[in-house]
Amino acid sequence: MTITVLMFGRIAELTGAQRQTLHDIPDTNRLQQHVTQMYPDMANLTYSIAVNTVMIRENTALTDGDTIALMPPFSGG
Amino acid sequence: MSKEHKKKNVFIQGAISPAFIGDSIAKHSTKTEIGAHSIFLGQVRNDILDGKEVAAIEYTAYTEMADEVFHAIREETFAKYPLTCMHMYHSIGVVAAGEISLFVFTSSRHRADALEACTYIVNRIKAEAPVWGKELFTDGSHTWKANT
């Protein structure tokens, strides 16, 4: 199972990537653990998560083809 | 009674020009049922942070999600206020200090609806639109803006 992770703003800068493909990540908690392992500074950042453009507030199961966005606080306008 | 409004393109590459805003106003002269327009213009401010001056803001967005958020704001604003029309434009890319990066335009028969709806839309865009502003300083360094 393959998911696409999109990163924006400060997070894209920190990870050096705007998009990553990951395999066999069953839910968003595990995704956060994985990302924090890869980029320890992520532990200090506040961010929200959207699964297929819908904001989530608790751990969410992931399925093949999902797109998950890691989004720092918005600063448009 | 609910009316479906088409998804519209909100993002404009670079600054929103005063000419574009003027044209947008002019286009409403045929809609003679309108009695009031309300316009909000967000302008890039030359904030000084730690002695460094902001020269520009570079906006990026999660456009796929932003399109859905803007569409929901449009639908919910029309459901909440009796508007004749509404328009929202947001810059993407680099906008220099002094230039316009957000243009919200509401029109109604009477002023209260246009005024309240305009404020409502701006607040929702600030809170909900997945857009990020990178403040570019005159010395070439940068910081990430945070909405308050």
mmCIF file of C-alpha atoms in Angstrom:
data_model
loop_
_atom_site.group_PDB
_atom_site.id
_atom_site.type_symbol
_atom_site.label_atom_id
_atom_site.label_comp_id
_atom_site.label_asym_id
_atom_site.label_seq_id
_atom_site.Cartn_x
_atom_site.Cartn_y
_atom_site.Cartn_z
ATOM 1 C CA MET A 1 0.000 0.000 0.000
ATOM 2 C CA THR A 2 1.300 3.375 -1.080
ATOM 3 C CA ILE A 3 0.470 6.838 0.179
ATOM 4 C CA THR A 4 1.534 10.292 -0.935
ATOM 5 C CA VAL A 5 2.596 12.804 1.699
ATOM 6 C CA LEU A 6 2.446 16.511 0.829
ATOM 7 C CA MET A 7 4.419 19.022 2.872
ATOM 8 C CA PHE A 8 3.972 22.770 2.965
ATOM 9 C CA GLY A 9 5.577 25.936 4.267
ATOM 10 C CA ARG A 10 8.026 25.473 7.117
ATOM 11 C CA ILE A 11 7.607 21.688 6.936
ATOM 12 C CA ALA A 12 8.611 21.518 3.268
ATOM 13 C CA GLU A 13 11.627 23.643 4.149
ATOM 14 C CA LEU A 14 12.584 21.393 7.079
ATOM 15 C CA THR A 15 12.253 18.136 5.151
ATOM 16 C CA GLY A 16 13.627 19.514 1.886
ATOM 17 C CA ALA A 17 10.702 17.930 0.038
ATOM 18 C CA GLN A 18 7.195 18.951 -1.007
ATOM 19 C CA ARG A 19 6.065 15.406 -1.747
ATOM 20 C CA GLN A 20 7.084 11.937 -0.629
ATOM 21 C CA THR A 21 5.777 8.493 -1.424
ATOM 22 C CA LEU A 22 5.643 6.099 1.532
ATOM 23 C CA HIS A 23 4.647 2.470 1.857
ATOM 24 C CA ASP A 24 2.808 0.429 4.471
ATOM 25 C CA ILE A 25 1.826 3.177 6.877
ATOM 26 C CA PRO A 26 -1.469 2.036 8.407
ATOM 27 C CA ASP A 27 -2.659 5.252 10.052
ATOM 28 C CA THR A 28 -1.869 8.913 10.651
ATOM 29 C CA ASN A 29 -0.330 8.309 14.111
ATOM 30 C CA ARG A 30 2.199 5.958 12.535
ATOM 31 C CA LEU A 31 2.830 8.493 9.795
ATOM 32 C CA GLN A 32 3.611 11.157 12.415
ATOM 33 C CA GLN A 33 5.965 8.763 14.218
ATOM 34 C CA HIS A 34 7.696 7.962 10.944
ATOM 35 C CA VAL A 35 8.083 11.632 9.999
ATOM 36 C CA THR A 36 9.403 12.570 13.446
ATOM 37 C CA GLN A 37 11.919 9.727 13.265
ATOM 38 C CA MET A 38 13.149 10.942 9.893
ATOM 39 C CA TYR A 39 13.101 14.631 10.880
ATOM 40 C CA PRO A 40 13.435 15.026 14.670
ATOM 41 C CA ASP A 41 12.773 18.796 14.459
ATOM 42 C CA MET A 42 9.205 17.972 13.424
ATOM 43 C CA ALA A 43 8.530 17.214 17.095
ATOM 44 C CA ASN A 44 8.831 20.955 17.817
ATOM 45 C CA LEU A 45 6.421 22.046 15.090
ATOM 46 C CA THR A 46 2.684 22.560 15.324
ATOM 47 C CA TYR A 47 0.869 21.250 12.298
ATOM 48 C CA SER A 48 -2.472 19.888 11.195
ATOM 49 C CA ILE A 49 -3.168 16.946 8.924
ATOM 50 C CA ALA A 50 -5.556 16.538 6.013
ATOM 51 C CA VAL A 51 -6.378 13.164 4.462
ATOM 52 C CA ASN A 52 -7.553 13.569 0.865
ATOM 53 C CA THR A 53 -8.077 17.328 1.499
ATOM 54 C CA VAL A 54 -10.240 16.761 4.609
ATOM 55 C CA MET A 55 -8.845 17.942 7.940
ATOM 56 C CA ILE A 56 -8.641 15.224 10.568
ATOM 57 C CA ARG A 57 -8.550 15.649 14.343
ATOM 58 C CA GLU A 58 -7.796 12.128 15.512
ATOM 59 C CA ASN A 59 -5.918 9.084 14.339
ATOM 60 C CA THR A 60 -7.223 8.024 10.937
ATOM 61 C CA ALA A 61 -6.721 4.752 9.059
ATOM 62 C CA LEU A 62 -4.976 5.100 5.706
ATOM 63 C CA THR A 63 -5.627 3.162 2.539
ATOM 64 C CA ASP A 64 -3.789 2.694 -0.723
ATOM 65 C CA GLY A 65 -3.668 5.866 -2.817
ATOM 66 C CA ASP A 66 -4.438 8.283 0.021
ATOM 67 C CA THR A 67 -2.903 11.760 -0.046
ATOM 68 C CA ILE A 68 -1.930 13.140 3.343
ATOM 69 C CA ALA A 69 -0.990 16.778 3.817
ATOM 70 C CA LEU A 70 1.170 18.003 6.707
ATOM 71 C CA MET A 71 0.230 21.640 7.158
ATOM 72 C CA PRO A 72 1.780 24.254 9.454
ATOM 73 C CA PRO A 73 -0.537 26.988 10.791
ATOM 74 C CA PHE A 74 -2.137 28.876 7.896
ATOM 75 C CA SER A 75 -0.921 32.376 7.105
ATOM 76 C CA GLY A 76 -2.842 33.507 4.048
ATOM 77 C CA GLY A 77 -4.563 36.835 3.495
ATOM 78 C CA MET B 1 -33.858 27.633 -1.514
ATOM 79 C CA SER B 2 -30.261 26.823 -2.324
ATOM 80 C CA LYS B 3 -28.447 27.783 -5.456
ATOM 81 C CA GLU B 4 -25.246 25.981 -6.502
ATOM 82 C CA HIS B 5 -22.476 28.379 -7.327
ATOM 83 C CA LYS B 6 -19.742 27.255 -9.676
ATOM 84 C CA LYS B 7 -16.219 26.686 -8.370
ATOM 85 C CA LYS B 8 -14.210 29.712 -9.337
ATOM 86 C CA ASN B 9 -10.524 30.288 -9.556
ATOM 87 C CA VAL B 10 -9.456 32.318 -6.545
ATOM 88 C CA PHE B 11 -5.691 32.378 -6.990
ATOM 89 C CA ILE B 12 -3.946 35.081 -8.964
ATOM 90 C CA GLN B 13 -0.257 34.865 -9.772
ATOM 91 C CA GLY B 14 1.543 37.757 -8.046
ATOM 92 C CA ALA B 15 -0.034 40.982 -6.798
ATOM 93 C CA ILE B 16 -3.678 41.891 -7.444
ATOM 94 C CA SER B 17 -3.540 45.084 -9.492
ATOM 95 C CA PRO B 18 -5.615 48.195 -8.748
ATOM 96 C CA ALA B 19 -6.749 48.063 -12.393
ATOM 97 C CA PHE B 20 -8.194 44.569 -11.877
ATOM 98 C CA ILE B 21 -10.046 45.800 -8.780
ATOM 99 C CA GLY B 22 -11.342 48.853 -10.677
ATOM 100 C CA ASP B 23 -12.564 46.670 -13.562
ATOM 101 C CA SER B 24 -14.267 44.379 -11.107
ATOM 102 C CA ILE B 25 -16.200 47.313 -9.637
ATOM 103 C CA ALA B 26 -17.104 48.614 -13.095
ATOM 104 C CA LYS B 27 -18.579 45.242 -14.127
ATOM 105 C CA HIS B 28 -21.307 45.647 -11.503
ATOM 106 C CA SER B 29 -22.843 48.779 -13.018
ATOM 107 C CA THR B 30 -25.305 46.625 -14.999
ATOM 108 C CA LYS B 31 -26.592 45.014 -11.793
ATOM 109 C CA THR B 32 -28.843 47.868 -10.808
ATOM 110 C CA GLU B 33 -30.510 45.991 -7.948
ATOM 111 C CA ILE B 34 -27.283 46.425 -5.942
ATOM 112 C CA GLY B 35 -27.314 49.223 -3.383
ATOM 113 C CA ALA B 36 -24.059 48.509 -1.548
ATOM 114 C CA HIS B 37 -20.621 47.068 -2.174
ATOM 115 C CA SER B 38 -18.113 46.170 0.482
ATOM 116 C CA ILE B 39 -14.471 45.611 -0.424
ATOM 117 C CA PHE B 40 -11.622 44.292 1.668
ATOM 118 C CA LEU B 41 -8.072 44.645 0.369
ATOM 119 C CA GLY B 42 -5.198 42.959 2.159
ATOM 120 C CA GLN B 43 -1.895 44.728 1.542
ATOM 121 C CA VAL B 44 1.579 43.353 2.275
ATOM 122 C CA ARG B 45 3.025 45.304 5.211
ATOM 123 C CA ASN B 46 6.720 46.086 5.644
ATOM 124 C CA ASP B 47 6.923 44.642 9.169
ATOM 125 C CA ILE B 48 10.225 45.033 10.984
ATOM 126 C CA LEU B 49 11.256 41.795 12.743
ATOM 127 C CA ASP B 50 14.491 41.719 14.733
ATOM 128 C CA GLY B 51 15.629 44.818 12.875
ATOM 129 C CA LYS B 52 14.961 43.290 9.460
ATOM 130 C CA GLU B 53 12.388 44.748 7.083
ATOM 131 C CA VAL B 54 9.886 42.628 5.147
ATOM 132 C CA ALA B 55 10.316 43.347 1.424
ATOM 133 C CA ALA B 56 7.712 40.873 0.146
ATOM 134 C CA ILE B 57 5.640 37.821 1.006
ATOM 135 C CA GLU B 58 5.820 34.656 -1.068
ATOM 136 C CA TYR B 59 2.522 32.758 -0.895
ATOM 137 C CA THR B 60 2.197 29.036 -1.464
ATOM 138 C CA ALA B 61 -0.962 26.964 -1.099
ATOM 139 C CA TYR B 62 -2.370 23.475 -1.083
ATOM 140 C CA THR B 63 -4.446 24.465 -4.081
ATOM 141 C CA GLU B 64 -6.560 21.327 -4.312
ATOM 142 C CA MET B 65 -7.778 21.729 -0.730
ATOM 143 C CA ALA B 66 -7.919 25.532 -0.958
ATOM 144 C CA ASP B 67 -10.312 25.315 -3.932
ATOM 145 C CA GLU B 68 -12.650 23.206 -1.797
ATOM 146 C CA VAL B 69 -12.348 25.549 1.185
ATOM 147 C CA PHE B 70 -13.068 28.628 -0.957
ATOM 148 C CA HIS B 71 -16.031 26.850 -2.519
ATOM 149 C CA ALA B 72 -17.445 25.998 0.922
ATOM 150 C CA ILE B 73 -16.947 29.584 2.112
ATOM 151 C CA ARG B 74 -18.743 30.852 -0.999
ATOM 152 C CA GLU B 75 -21.713 28.492 -0.566
ATOM 153 C CA GLU B 76 -22.041 29.118 3.163
ATOM 154 C CA THR B 77 -21.775 32.890 2.769
ATOM 155 C CA PHE B 78 -24.550 32.919 0.165
ATOM 156 C CA ALA B 79 -26.674 30.767 2.474
ATOM 157 C CA LYS B 80 -26.091 33.121 5.425
ATOM 158 C CA TYR B 81 -26.406 36.552 3.771
ATOM 159 C CA PRO B 82 -28.711 37.823 1.006
ATOM 160 C CA LEU B 83 -25.946 38.844 -1.403
ATOM 161 C CA THR B 84 -26.267 39.752 -5.045
ATOM 162 C CA CYS B 85 -22.668 38.691 -5.701
ATOM 163 C CA MET B 86 -19.367 37.923 -4.088
ATOM 164 C CA HIS B 87 -15.817 37.617 -5.341
ATOM 165 C CA MET B 88 -12.622 36.415 -3.642
ATOM 166 C CA TYR B 89 -9.100 36.630 -5.003
ATOM 167 C CA HIS B 90 -5.883 35.617 -3.277
ATOM 168 C CA SER B 91 -2.344 36.011 -4.545
ATOM 169 C CA ILE B 92 0.022 33.139 -5.060
ATOM 170 C CA GLY B 93 3.766 33.700 -5.504
ATOM 171 C CA VAL B 94 5.678 36.837 -4.569
ATOM 172 C CA VAL B 95 3.859 40.051 -3.588
ATOM 173 C CA ALA B 96 5.958 43.086 -2.650
ATOM 174 C CA ALA B 97 5.297 45.300 0.382
ATOM 175 C CA GLY B 98 2.649 47.845 -0.581
ATOM 176 C CA GLU B 99 0.939 45.549 -3.073
ATOM 177 C CA ILE B 100 -2.451 43.838 -2.697
ATOM 178 C CA SER B 101 -2.600 40.104 -1.927
ATOM 179 C CA LEU B 102 -6.260 39.601 -0.943
ATOM 180 C CA PHE B 103 -9.387 41.068 -2.542
ATOM 181 C CA VAL B 104 -12.840 40.250 -1.182
ATOM 182 C CA PHE B 105 -15.845 41.931 -2.777
ATOM 183 C CA THR B 106 -19.473 41.547 -1.658
ATOM 184 C CA SER B 107 -22.583 43.246 -3.027
ATOM 185 C CA SER B 108 -26.137 43.433 -1.700
ATOM 186 C CA ARG B 109 -29.281 45.549 -1.820
ATOM 187 C CA HIS B 110 -28.550 47.134 1.556
ATOM 188 C CA ARG B 111 -25.216 47.875 3.195
ATOM 189 C CA ALA B 112 -25.428 45.735 6.357
ATOM 190 C CA ASP B 113 -25.384 42.458 4.433
ATOM 191 C CA ALA B 114 -22.448 43.406 2.201
ATOM 192 C CA LEU B 115 -20.439 44.744 5.160
ATOM 193 C CA GLU B 116 -21.048 41.777 7.463
ATOM 194 C CA ALA B 117 -20.527 39.175 4.745
ATOM 195 C CA CYS B 118 -17.232 40.754 3.704
ATOM 196 C CA THR B 119 -15.853 40.569 7.256
ATOM 197 C CA TYR B 120 -17.164 37.023 7.647
ATOM 198 C CA ILE B 121 -15.409 35.882 4.447
ATOM 199 C CA VAL B 122 -12.075 37.507 5.325
ATOM 200 C CA ASN B 123 -12.092 35.890 8.784
ATOM 201 C CA ARG B 124 -12.847 32.483 7.310
ATOM 202 C CA ILE B 125 -10.136 32.771 4.655
ATOM 203 C CA LYS B 126 -7.569 33.679 7.317
ATOM 204 C CA ALA B 127 -8.609 30.744 9.521
ATOM 205 C CA GLU B 128 -9.357 28.002 7.002
ATOM 206 C CA ALA B 129 -7.550 28.483 3.696
ATOM 207 C CA PRO B 130 -4.416 26.293 3.411
ATOM 208 C CA VAL B 131 -2.168 29.145 2.322
ATOM 209 C CA TRP B 132 1.269 29.995 3.709
ATOM 210 C CA GLY B 133 3.146 33.280 3.580
ATOM 211 C CA LYS B 134 6.921 33.367 3.655
ATOM 212 C CA GLU B 135 8.122 36.819 4.658
ATOM 213 C CA LEU B 136 11.146 37.765 2.579
ATOM 214 C CA PHE B 137 13.442 40.320 4.196
ATOM 215 C CA THR B 138 15.433 42.978 2.375
ATOM 216 C CA ASP B 139 18.684 41.200 3.387
ATOM 217 C CA GLY B 140 17.667 37.983 1.594
ATOM 218 C CA SER B 141 16.714 35.968 4.699
ATOM 219 C CA HIS B 142 13.132 34.885 5.467
ATOM 220 C CA THR B 143 10.685 33.775 8.146
ATOM 221 C CA TRP B 144 7.302 32.016 8.082
ATOM 222 C CA LYS B 145 4.342 34.239 8.814
ATOM 223 C CA ALA B 146 1.692 33.169 11.339
ATOM 224 C CA ASN B 147 -1.897 34.436 11.303
ATOM 225 C CA THR B 148 -3.119 35.853 14.601
#
